[in-house]
Short mmCIF file of C-alpha atoms in Angstrom, two decimals:
data_model
loop_
_atom_site.label_atom_id
_atom_site.label_comp_id
_atom_site.label_asym_id
_atom_site.label_seq_id
_atom_site.Cartn_x
_atom_site.Cartn_y
_atom_site.Cartn_z
CA UNK A 47 8.29 -16.99 17.15
CA UNK A 48 6.81 -13.65 17.58
CA UNK A 49 6.00 -10.61 15.12
CA UNK A 50 8.52 -7.51 15.18
CA UNK A 51 6.75 -4.87 16.39
CA UNK A 52 4.81 -2.49 13.88
CA UNK A 53 6.99 0.90 13.15
CA UNK A 54 3.65 2.42 12.31
CA UNK A 55 0.45 2.59 14.54
CA UNK A 56 -2.10 1.00 11.95
CA UNK A 57 0.70 -1.75 10.72
CA UNK A 58 -0.23 -4.71 12.74
CA UNK A 59 -3.57 -4.49 12.21
CA UNK A 60 -5.72 -6.62 9.73
CA UNK A 61 -8.90 -5.63 8.01
CA UNK A 62 -12.41 -7.03 9.68
CA UNK A 63 -13.98 -9.80 8.02
CA UNK A 64 -16.12 -8.62 5.01
CA UNK A 65 -19.39 -9.88 7.36
CA UNK A 66 -18.69 -6.78 9.66
CA UNK A 67 -19.70 -4.23 7.87
CA UNK A 68 -19.32 -0.27 8.90
CA UNK A 69 -22.73 0.54 9.50
CA UNK A 70 -22.18 4.47 8.52
CA UNK A 71 -22.58 3.39 4.73
CA UNK A 72 -26.29 1.85 5.03
CA UNK A 73 -27.19 4.68 7.51
CA UNK A 74 -25.98 7.47 5.50
CA UNK A 75 -28.83 6.10 2.57
CA UNK A 76 -25.71 3.91 0.36
CA UNK A 77 -24.32 5.30 -2.49
CA UNK A 78 -27.04 7.85 -3.47
CA UNK A 79 -26.54 9.83 -0.43
CA UNK A 80 -23.13 9.98 -0.48
CA UNK A 81 -23.36 10.70 -4.28
CA UNK A 82 -25.47 13.93 -2.98
CA UNK A 83 -23.64 14.65 -0.08
CA UNK A 84 -20.38 15.07 -2.90
CA UNK A 85 -22.58 17.20 -4.76
CA UNK A 86 -23.58 19.17 -1.65
CA UNK A 87 -20.23 19.65 -0.32
CA UNK A 88 -18.72 20.86 -3.83
CA UNK A 89 -21.74 23.36 -4.30
CA UNK A 90 -20.81 25.05 -0.94
CA UNK A 91 -16.93 24.89 -2.00
CA UNK A 92 -18.18 26.60 -5.09
CA UNK A 93 -20.46 29.20 -3.60
CA UNK A 94 -18.82 30.40 -0.10
CA UNK A 95 -16.71 33.16 -0.42
CA UNK A 96 -14.79 32.12 2.84
CA UNK A 97 -13.77 28.84 1.26
CA UNK A 98 -12.15 30.33 -1.82
CA UNK A 99 -9.05 29.50 -0.82
CA UNK A 100 -9.61 25.52 -0.73
CA UNK A 101 -11.18 25.78 -4.06
CA UNK A 102 -8.56 27.33 -5.76
CA UNK A 103 -6.66 24.24 -4.96
CA UNK A 104 -8.72 22.24 -7.30
CA UNK A 105 -9.49 21.90 -10.95
CA UNK A 106 -12.06 24.23 -12.27
CA UNK A 107 -13.98 21.26 -13.63
CA UNK A 108 -14.74 19.39 -10.48
CA UNK A 109 -16.47 16.44 -12.23
CA UNK A 110 -13.23 14.08 -11.74
CA UNK A 111 -12.72 15.07 -8.43
CA UNK A 112 -16.57 14.27 -7.07
CA UNK A 113 -16.19 11.22 -8.87
CA UNK A 114 -13.21 9.88 -6.84
CA UNK A 115 -14.53 11.55 -3.53
CA UNK A 116 -17.90 9.40 -3.96
CA UNK A 117 -15.84 6.38 -4.39
CA UNK A 118 -13.61 7.01 -1.52
CA UNK A 119 -16.35 8.00 0.55
CA UNK A 120 -18.46 4.45 -0.28
CA UNK A 121 -15.04 2.66 0.73
CA UNK A 122 -14.56 4.70 3.93
CA UNK A 123 -17.82 4.81 5.30
CA UNK A 124 -18.14 0.70 4.82
CA UNK A 125 -19.44 0.12 1.21
CA UNK A 126 -17.94 -1.64 -1.47
CA UNK A 127 -14.07 -1.23 -2.14
CA UNK A 128 -14.83 0.58 -5.19
CA UNK A 129 -11.88 3.26 -4.51
CA UNK A 130 -8.94 1.20 -3.77
CA UNK A 131 -9.73 -1.46 -6.79
CA UNK A 132 -9.28 1.71 -8.90
CA UNK A 133 -6.76 3.78 -7.19
CA UNK A 134 -4.82 1.85 -4.21
CA UNK A 135 -4.46 2.49 -0.94
CA UNK A 136 -5.87 6.21 -0.02
CA UNK A 137 -2.56 7.47 1.11
CA UNK A 138 -4.55 10.96 2.10
CA UNK A 139 -1.73 12.78 3.57
CA UNK A 140 0.87 11.73 0.67
CA UNK A 141 -1.65 12.60 -1.87
CA UNK A 142 -2.39 16.15 -0.19
CA UNK A 143 0.97 17.03 0.25
CA UNK A 144 1.76 19.21 -3.04
CA UNK A 145 -1.25 21.79 -1.15
CA UNK A 146 -0.30 23.81 1.69
CA UNK A 147 -2.97 22.69 4.21
CA UNK A 148 -3.03 24.28 7.78
CA UNK A 149 -5.85 24.76 9.87
CA UNK A 150 -7.92 27.59 8.22
CA UNK A 151 -7.63 24.82 5.01
CA UNK A 152 -9.09 22.38 7.27
CA UNK A 153 -11.77 24.16 8.70
CA UNK A 154 -12.96 25.67 5.22
CA UNK A 155 -12.95 21.85 4.03
CA UNK A 156 -15.07 21.24 7.16
CA UNK A 157 -17.37 24.06 6.50
CA UNK A 158 -18.36 22.74 3.27
CA UNK A 159 -18.67 19.11 4.59
CA UNK A 160 -20.97 20.56 7.67
CA UNK A 161 -23.31 22.46 5.46
CA UNK A 162 -23.55 19.26 3.10
CA UNK A 163 -23.97 17.26 5.40
CA UNK A 164 -26.77 19.46 7.52
CA UNK A 165 -28.62 19.06 3.83
CA UNK A 166 -28.33 15.28 3.20
CA UNK A 167 -27.73 13.32 6.48
CA UNK A 168 -31.11 13.91 8.64
CA UNK A 169 -30.10 11.88 11.78
CA UNK A 170 -28.44 14.45 14.18
CA UNK A 171 -26.60 11.20 15.85
CA UNK A 172 -25.30 9.67 12.35
CA UNK A 173 -24.16 13.39 11.26
CA UNK A 174 -22.53 14.18 14.81
CA UNK A 175 -20.14 10.79 14.10
CA UNK A 176 -19.72 11.70 10.87
CA UNK A 177 -18.39 14.95 11.80
CA UNK A 178 -15.94 13.42 14.31
CA UNK A 179 -14.46 11.19 11.96
CA UNK A 180 -14.11 13.75 9.18
CA UNK A 181 -12.50 15.93 11.64
CA UNK A 182 -9.77 13.37 12.53
CA UNK A 183 -9.38 12.94 9.04
CA UNK A 184 -8.95 16.71 7.86
CA UNK A 185 -6.80 17.02 11.08
CA UNK A 186 -4.63 14.42 9.93
CA UNK A 187 -4.33 16.04 6.42
CA UNK A 188 -3.28 19.22 7.73
CA UNK A 189 0.78 19.70 6.67
CA UNK A 190 1.59 23.24 7.50
CA UNK A 191 1.13 25.00 10.77
CA UNK A 192 0.30 28.36 8.97
CA UNK A 193 -2.14 28.96 6.00
CA UNK A 194 -1.08 30.47 2.60
CA UNK A 195 -5.04 31.53 2.53
CA UNK A 196 -5.73 33.18 5.78
#
């Protein structure tokens, strides 16, 4: 018996065995460094005038948002499954559909993440790898051709 052709590009993929971990979690320095990265990310979101549009998409108090991003990044970078156990599949695009996200918002988000990585991730190669991965994810979340925040 053959399996039907998956309708979604990732539908037929099975997770890797737990023994094969994503080296980025360890390379970045684990949970402590991810927490520091998220703190710096939101520091820049709070202080850079050019990202005020995406800051306005968030609640005034970022504590819960920071915690969610830390848990997501821990798992996304290959650490323990702390996000999906609590919140299920990330469904990033679906969870961001209530926001108008164009290239300007993507670029503002990436500016904050690049600055945060410059502060926290000393390994240039790792930083470049993470930037590429973040950019792919940020591109995936874009849901409008035109920005409301330009």
